[in-house]
Tab-separated table of C-alpha atoms in Angstrom:
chain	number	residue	atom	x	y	z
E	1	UNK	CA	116.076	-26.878	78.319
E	2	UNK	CA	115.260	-24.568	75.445
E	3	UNK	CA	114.892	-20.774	76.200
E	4	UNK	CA	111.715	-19.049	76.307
E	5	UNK	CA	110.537	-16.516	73.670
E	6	UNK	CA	110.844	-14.425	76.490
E	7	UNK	CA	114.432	-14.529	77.052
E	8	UNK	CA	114.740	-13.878	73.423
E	9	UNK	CA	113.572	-9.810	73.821
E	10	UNK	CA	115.477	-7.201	75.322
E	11	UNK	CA	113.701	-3.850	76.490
E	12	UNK	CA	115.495	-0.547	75.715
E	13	UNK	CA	114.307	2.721	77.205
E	14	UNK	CA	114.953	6.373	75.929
E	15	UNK	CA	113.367	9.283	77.693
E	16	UNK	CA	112.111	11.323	75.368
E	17	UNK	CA	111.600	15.766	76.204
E	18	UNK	CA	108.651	16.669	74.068
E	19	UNK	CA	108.766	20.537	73.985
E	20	UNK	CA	105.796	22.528	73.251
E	21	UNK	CA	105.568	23.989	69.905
E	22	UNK	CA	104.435	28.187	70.312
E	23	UNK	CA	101.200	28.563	68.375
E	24	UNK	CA	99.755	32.354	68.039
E	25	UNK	CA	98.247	34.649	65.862
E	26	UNK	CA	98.834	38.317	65.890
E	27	UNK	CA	96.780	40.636	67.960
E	28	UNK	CA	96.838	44.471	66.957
E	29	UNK	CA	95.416	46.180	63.911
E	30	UNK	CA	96.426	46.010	60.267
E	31	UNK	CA	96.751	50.255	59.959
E	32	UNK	CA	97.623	52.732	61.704
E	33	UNK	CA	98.929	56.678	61.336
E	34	UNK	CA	102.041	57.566	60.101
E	35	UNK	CA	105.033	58.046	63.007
E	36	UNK	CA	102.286	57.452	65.560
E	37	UNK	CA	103.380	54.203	67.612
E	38	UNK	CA	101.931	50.626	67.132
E	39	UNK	CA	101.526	48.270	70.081
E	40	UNK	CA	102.394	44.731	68.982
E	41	UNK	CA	101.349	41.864	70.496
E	42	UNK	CA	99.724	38.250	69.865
E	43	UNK	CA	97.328	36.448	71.403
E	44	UNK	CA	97.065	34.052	73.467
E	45	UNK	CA	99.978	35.370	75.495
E	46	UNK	CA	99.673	33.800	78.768
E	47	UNK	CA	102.766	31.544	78.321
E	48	UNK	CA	104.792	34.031	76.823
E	49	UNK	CA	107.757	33.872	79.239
E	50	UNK	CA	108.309	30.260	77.337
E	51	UNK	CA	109.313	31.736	74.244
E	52	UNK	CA	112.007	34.125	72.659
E	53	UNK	CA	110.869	36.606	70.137
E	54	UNK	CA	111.706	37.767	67.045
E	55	UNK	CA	109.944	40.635	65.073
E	56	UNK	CA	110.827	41.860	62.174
E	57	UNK	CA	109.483	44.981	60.021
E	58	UNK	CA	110.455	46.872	56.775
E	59	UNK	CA	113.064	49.072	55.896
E	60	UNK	CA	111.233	52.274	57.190
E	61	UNK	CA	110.104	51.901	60.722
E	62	UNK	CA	111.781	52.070	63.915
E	63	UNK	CA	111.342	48.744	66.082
E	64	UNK	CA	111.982	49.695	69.895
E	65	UNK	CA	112.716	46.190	70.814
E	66	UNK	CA	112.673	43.503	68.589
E	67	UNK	CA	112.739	40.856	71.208
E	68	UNK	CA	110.387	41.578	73.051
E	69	UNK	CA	106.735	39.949	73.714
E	70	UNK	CA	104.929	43.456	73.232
E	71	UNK	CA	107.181	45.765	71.538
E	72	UNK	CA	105.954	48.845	69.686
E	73	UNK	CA	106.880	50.239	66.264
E	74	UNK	CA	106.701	53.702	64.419
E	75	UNK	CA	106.184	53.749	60.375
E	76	UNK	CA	107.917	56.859	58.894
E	77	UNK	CA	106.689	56.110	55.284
E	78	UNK	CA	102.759	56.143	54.400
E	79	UNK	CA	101.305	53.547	52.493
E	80	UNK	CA	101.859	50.147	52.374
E	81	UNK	CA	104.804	49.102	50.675
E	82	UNK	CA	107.305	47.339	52.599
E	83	UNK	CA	104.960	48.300	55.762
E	84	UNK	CA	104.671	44.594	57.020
E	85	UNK	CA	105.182	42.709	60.282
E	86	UNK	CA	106.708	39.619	60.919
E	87	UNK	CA	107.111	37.125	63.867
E	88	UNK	CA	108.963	34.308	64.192
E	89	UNK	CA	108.250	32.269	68.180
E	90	UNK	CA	111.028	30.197	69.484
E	91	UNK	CA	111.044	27.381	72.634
E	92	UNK	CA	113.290	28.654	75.286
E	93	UNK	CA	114.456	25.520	76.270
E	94	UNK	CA	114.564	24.045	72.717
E	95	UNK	CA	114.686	26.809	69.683
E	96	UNK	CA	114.773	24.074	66.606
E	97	UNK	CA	110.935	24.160	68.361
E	98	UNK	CA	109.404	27.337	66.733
E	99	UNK	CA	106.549	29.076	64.393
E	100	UNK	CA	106.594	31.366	62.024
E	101	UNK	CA	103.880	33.599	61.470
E	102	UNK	CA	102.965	35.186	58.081
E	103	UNK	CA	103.539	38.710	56.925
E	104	UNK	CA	101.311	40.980	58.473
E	105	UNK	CA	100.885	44.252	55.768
E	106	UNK	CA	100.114	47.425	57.598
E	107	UNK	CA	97.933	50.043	55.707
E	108	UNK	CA	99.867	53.452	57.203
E	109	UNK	CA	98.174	56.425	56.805
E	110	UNK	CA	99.693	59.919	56.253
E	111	UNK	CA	99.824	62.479	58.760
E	112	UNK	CA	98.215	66.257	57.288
E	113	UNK	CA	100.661	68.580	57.069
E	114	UNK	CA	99.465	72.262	56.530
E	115	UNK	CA	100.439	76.005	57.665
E	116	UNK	CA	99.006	79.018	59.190
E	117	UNK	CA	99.449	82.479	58.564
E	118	UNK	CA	98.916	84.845	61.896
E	119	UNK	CA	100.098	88.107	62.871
E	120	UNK	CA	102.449	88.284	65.545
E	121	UNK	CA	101.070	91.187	67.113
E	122	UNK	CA	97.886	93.001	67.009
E	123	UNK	CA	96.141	95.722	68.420
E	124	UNK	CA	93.143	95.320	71.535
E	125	UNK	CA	89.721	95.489	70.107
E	126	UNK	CA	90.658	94.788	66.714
E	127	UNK	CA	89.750	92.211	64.440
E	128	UNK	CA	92.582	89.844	63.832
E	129	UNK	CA	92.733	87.318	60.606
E	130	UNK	CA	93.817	83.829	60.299
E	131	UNK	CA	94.337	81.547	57.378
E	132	UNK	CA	95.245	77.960	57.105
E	133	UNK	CA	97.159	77.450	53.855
E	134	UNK	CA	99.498	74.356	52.225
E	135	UNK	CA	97.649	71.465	53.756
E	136	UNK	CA	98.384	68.987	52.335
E	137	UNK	CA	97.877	64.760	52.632
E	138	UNK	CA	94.114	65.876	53.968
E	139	UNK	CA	91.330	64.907	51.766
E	140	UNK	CA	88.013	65.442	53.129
E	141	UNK	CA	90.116	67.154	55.944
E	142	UNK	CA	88.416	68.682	59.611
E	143	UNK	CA	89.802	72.349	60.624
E	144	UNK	CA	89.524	72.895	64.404
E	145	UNK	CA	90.364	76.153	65.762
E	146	UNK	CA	91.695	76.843	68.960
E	147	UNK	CA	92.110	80.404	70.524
E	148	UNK	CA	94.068	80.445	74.298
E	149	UNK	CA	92.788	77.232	74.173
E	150	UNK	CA	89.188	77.775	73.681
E	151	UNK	CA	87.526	75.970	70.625
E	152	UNK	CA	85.685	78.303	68.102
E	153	UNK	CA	82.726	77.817	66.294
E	154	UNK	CA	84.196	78.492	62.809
E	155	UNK	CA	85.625	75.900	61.327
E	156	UNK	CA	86.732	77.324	57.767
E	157	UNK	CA	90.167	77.804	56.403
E	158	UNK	CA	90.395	81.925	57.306
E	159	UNK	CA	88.885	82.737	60.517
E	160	UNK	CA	88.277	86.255	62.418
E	161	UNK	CA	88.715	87.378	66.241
E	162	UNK	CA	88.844	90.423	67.890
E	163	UNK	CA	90.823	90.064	71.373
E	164	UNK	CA	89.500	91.654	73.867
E	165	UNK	CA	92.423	91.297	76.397
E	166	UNK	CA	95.536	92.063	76.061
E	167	UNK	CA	98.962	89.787	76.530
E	168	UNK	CA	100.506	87.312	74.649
E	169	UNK	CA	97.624	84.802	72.692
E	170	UNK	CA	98.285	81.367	71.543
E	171	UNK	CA	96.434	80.173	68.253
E	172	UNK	CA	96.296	76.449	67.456
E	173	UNK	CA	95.030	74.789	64.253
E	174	UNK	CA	93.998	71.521	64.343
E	175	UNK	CA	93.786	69.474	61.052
E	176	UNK	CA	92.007	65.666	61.408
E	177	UNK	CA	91.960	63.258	58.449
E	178	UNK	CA	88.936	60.904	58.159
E	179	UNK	CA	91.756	57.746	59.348
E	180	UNK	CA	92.079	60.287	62.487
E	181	UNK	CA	95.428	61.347	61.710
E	182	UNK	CA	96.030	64.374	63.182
E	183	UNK	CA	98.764	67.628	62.883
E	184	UNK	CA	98.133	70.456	65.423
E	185	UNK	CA	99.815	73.449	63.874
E	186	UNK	CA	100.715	77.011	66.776
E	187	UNK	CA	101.298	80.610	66.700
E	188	UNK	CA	101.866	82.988	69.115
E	189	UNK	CA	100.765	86.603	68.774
E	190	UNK	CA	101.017	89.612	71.407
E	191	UNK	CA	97.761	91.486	71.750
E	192	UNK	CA	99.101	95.335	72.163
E	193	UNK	CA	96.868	97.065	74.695
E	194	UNK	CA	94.700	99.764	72.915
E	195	UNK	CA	95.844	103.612	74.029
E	196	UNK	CA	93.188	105.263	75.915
E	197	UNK	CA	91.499	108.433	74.408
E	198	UNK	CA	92.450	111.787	76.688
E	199	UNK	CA	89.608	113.508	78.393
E	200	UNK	CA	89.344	117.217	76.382
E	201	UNK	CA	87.939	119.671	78.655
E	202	UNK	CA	86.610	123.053	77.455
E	203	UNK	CA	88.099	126.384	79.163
E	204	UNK	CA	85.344	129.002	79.152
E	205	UNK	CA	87.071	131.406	81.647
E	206	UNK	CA	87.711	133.488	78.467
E	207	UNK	CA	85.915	133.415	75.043
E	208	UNK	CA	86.117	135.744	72.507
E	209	UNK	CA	84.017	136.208	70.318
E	210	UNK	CA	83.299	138.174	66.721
E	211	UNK	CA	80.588	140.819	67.112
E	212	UNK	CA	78.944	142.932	64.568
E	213	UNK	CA	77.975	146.284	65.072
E	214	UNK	CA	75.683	148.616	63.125
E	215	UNK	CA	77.500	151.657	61.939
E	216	UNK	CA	75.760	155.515	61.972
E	217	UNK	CA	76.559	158.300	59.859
E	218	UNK	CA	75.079	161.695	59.750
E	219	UNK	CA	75.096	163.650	57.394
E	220	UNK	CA	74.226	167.587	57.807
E	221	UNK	CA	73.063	170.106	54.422
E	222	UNK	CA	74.703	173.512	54.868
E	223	UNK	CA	72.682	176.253	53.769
């Protein structure tokens, strides 16, 4: 008896693990301020204990963790050369199983820098002067003033106030680019208290005085 076709075919079977391949796209914003930190994260991250991370930046910033899911990074150098972000997503259980994401530039805008000239101390009731002066990476720049943290109303680069209190003062300059970069610059001035005037009192228990008197003189003819 001939065999059937059927005892002709053999059946092999191989299990085969098919590992999710990470898919994301970055999640944070392409600028930021200079040395102020960046929060970097993708989206969707709700299977993000699956994967092993690995960011990479440019030469100039400071990564805190480069592994992690959200890590955050500092640039020290404005602009946006060499300011970039880069991910690369790797399967836990099977890292040949991975994405790449593209360069990510980052537009990093300077902080201001400026000075301010003050007095360090000044007399009570007089009229002090302050000047803002060197500012620098500030176009179209906002002054804010601060005195003992109150806010003034002037808003120029010299200001006036007369302290009416004395003690020990703290003046603060804010300076706010239009990116909302910010530098808050401080002094601190003593405020001498102002002598007090003496009360003059007038002794009238004695007074002398210059008088004028008419003088007489007679004159008598001898005969």
């Amino acid at each position: 008896m001939l065999p059937s076709q059927d005892d002709c075919i053999k059946e092999i079977k191989h299990n085969v693990t098919v590992y999710p391949k990470p898919s994301a796209i970055y999640d944070f914003k392409d600028e930021v301020c200079q040395y102020i930190p960046l929060q970097l994260k993708i989206k969707p991250d709700s299977a993000q204990n699956n994967f092993i991370y690995k960011w990479e930046t440019g030469k100039s910033q400071e990564l805190d963790d480069s592994t992690n899911a959200r890590p955050t990074v500092r640039f020290s150098e404005a602009g946006n050369n060499n300011n970039y972000i880069r991910l690369t997503i790797y399967n836990k259980d099977f890292e040949a199983c991975s994405t790449h994401l593209e360069n990510k530039t980052i537009m990093v805008h300077p902080v201001p820098n400026g000075n301010l000239a003050a007095d360090s101390t000044i007399c009570q009731k007089l009229q002090g002067t302050y000047k803002a002066y060197d500012i620098k990476d500030c176009d179209s720049c906002k002054l804010e003033w601060f005195m003992d943290n109150m806010k003034q109303t002037q808003n120029d680069s010299i200001i006036t106030k007369i302290w009416n209190d004395d003690g020990t003062k703290k003046v603060k300059l804010l300076l706010t680019t239009r990116h909302g970069c910010i530098d808050s610059i401080e002094r601190i001035i003593v405020v001498n208290p102002k002598p007090s005037t003496p009360t003059q009192y007038l002794d009238t228990s004695f007074v002398i005085t210059n008088q004028v008197k008419p003088l007489y003189i007679r004159v008598e003819m001898i005969h």
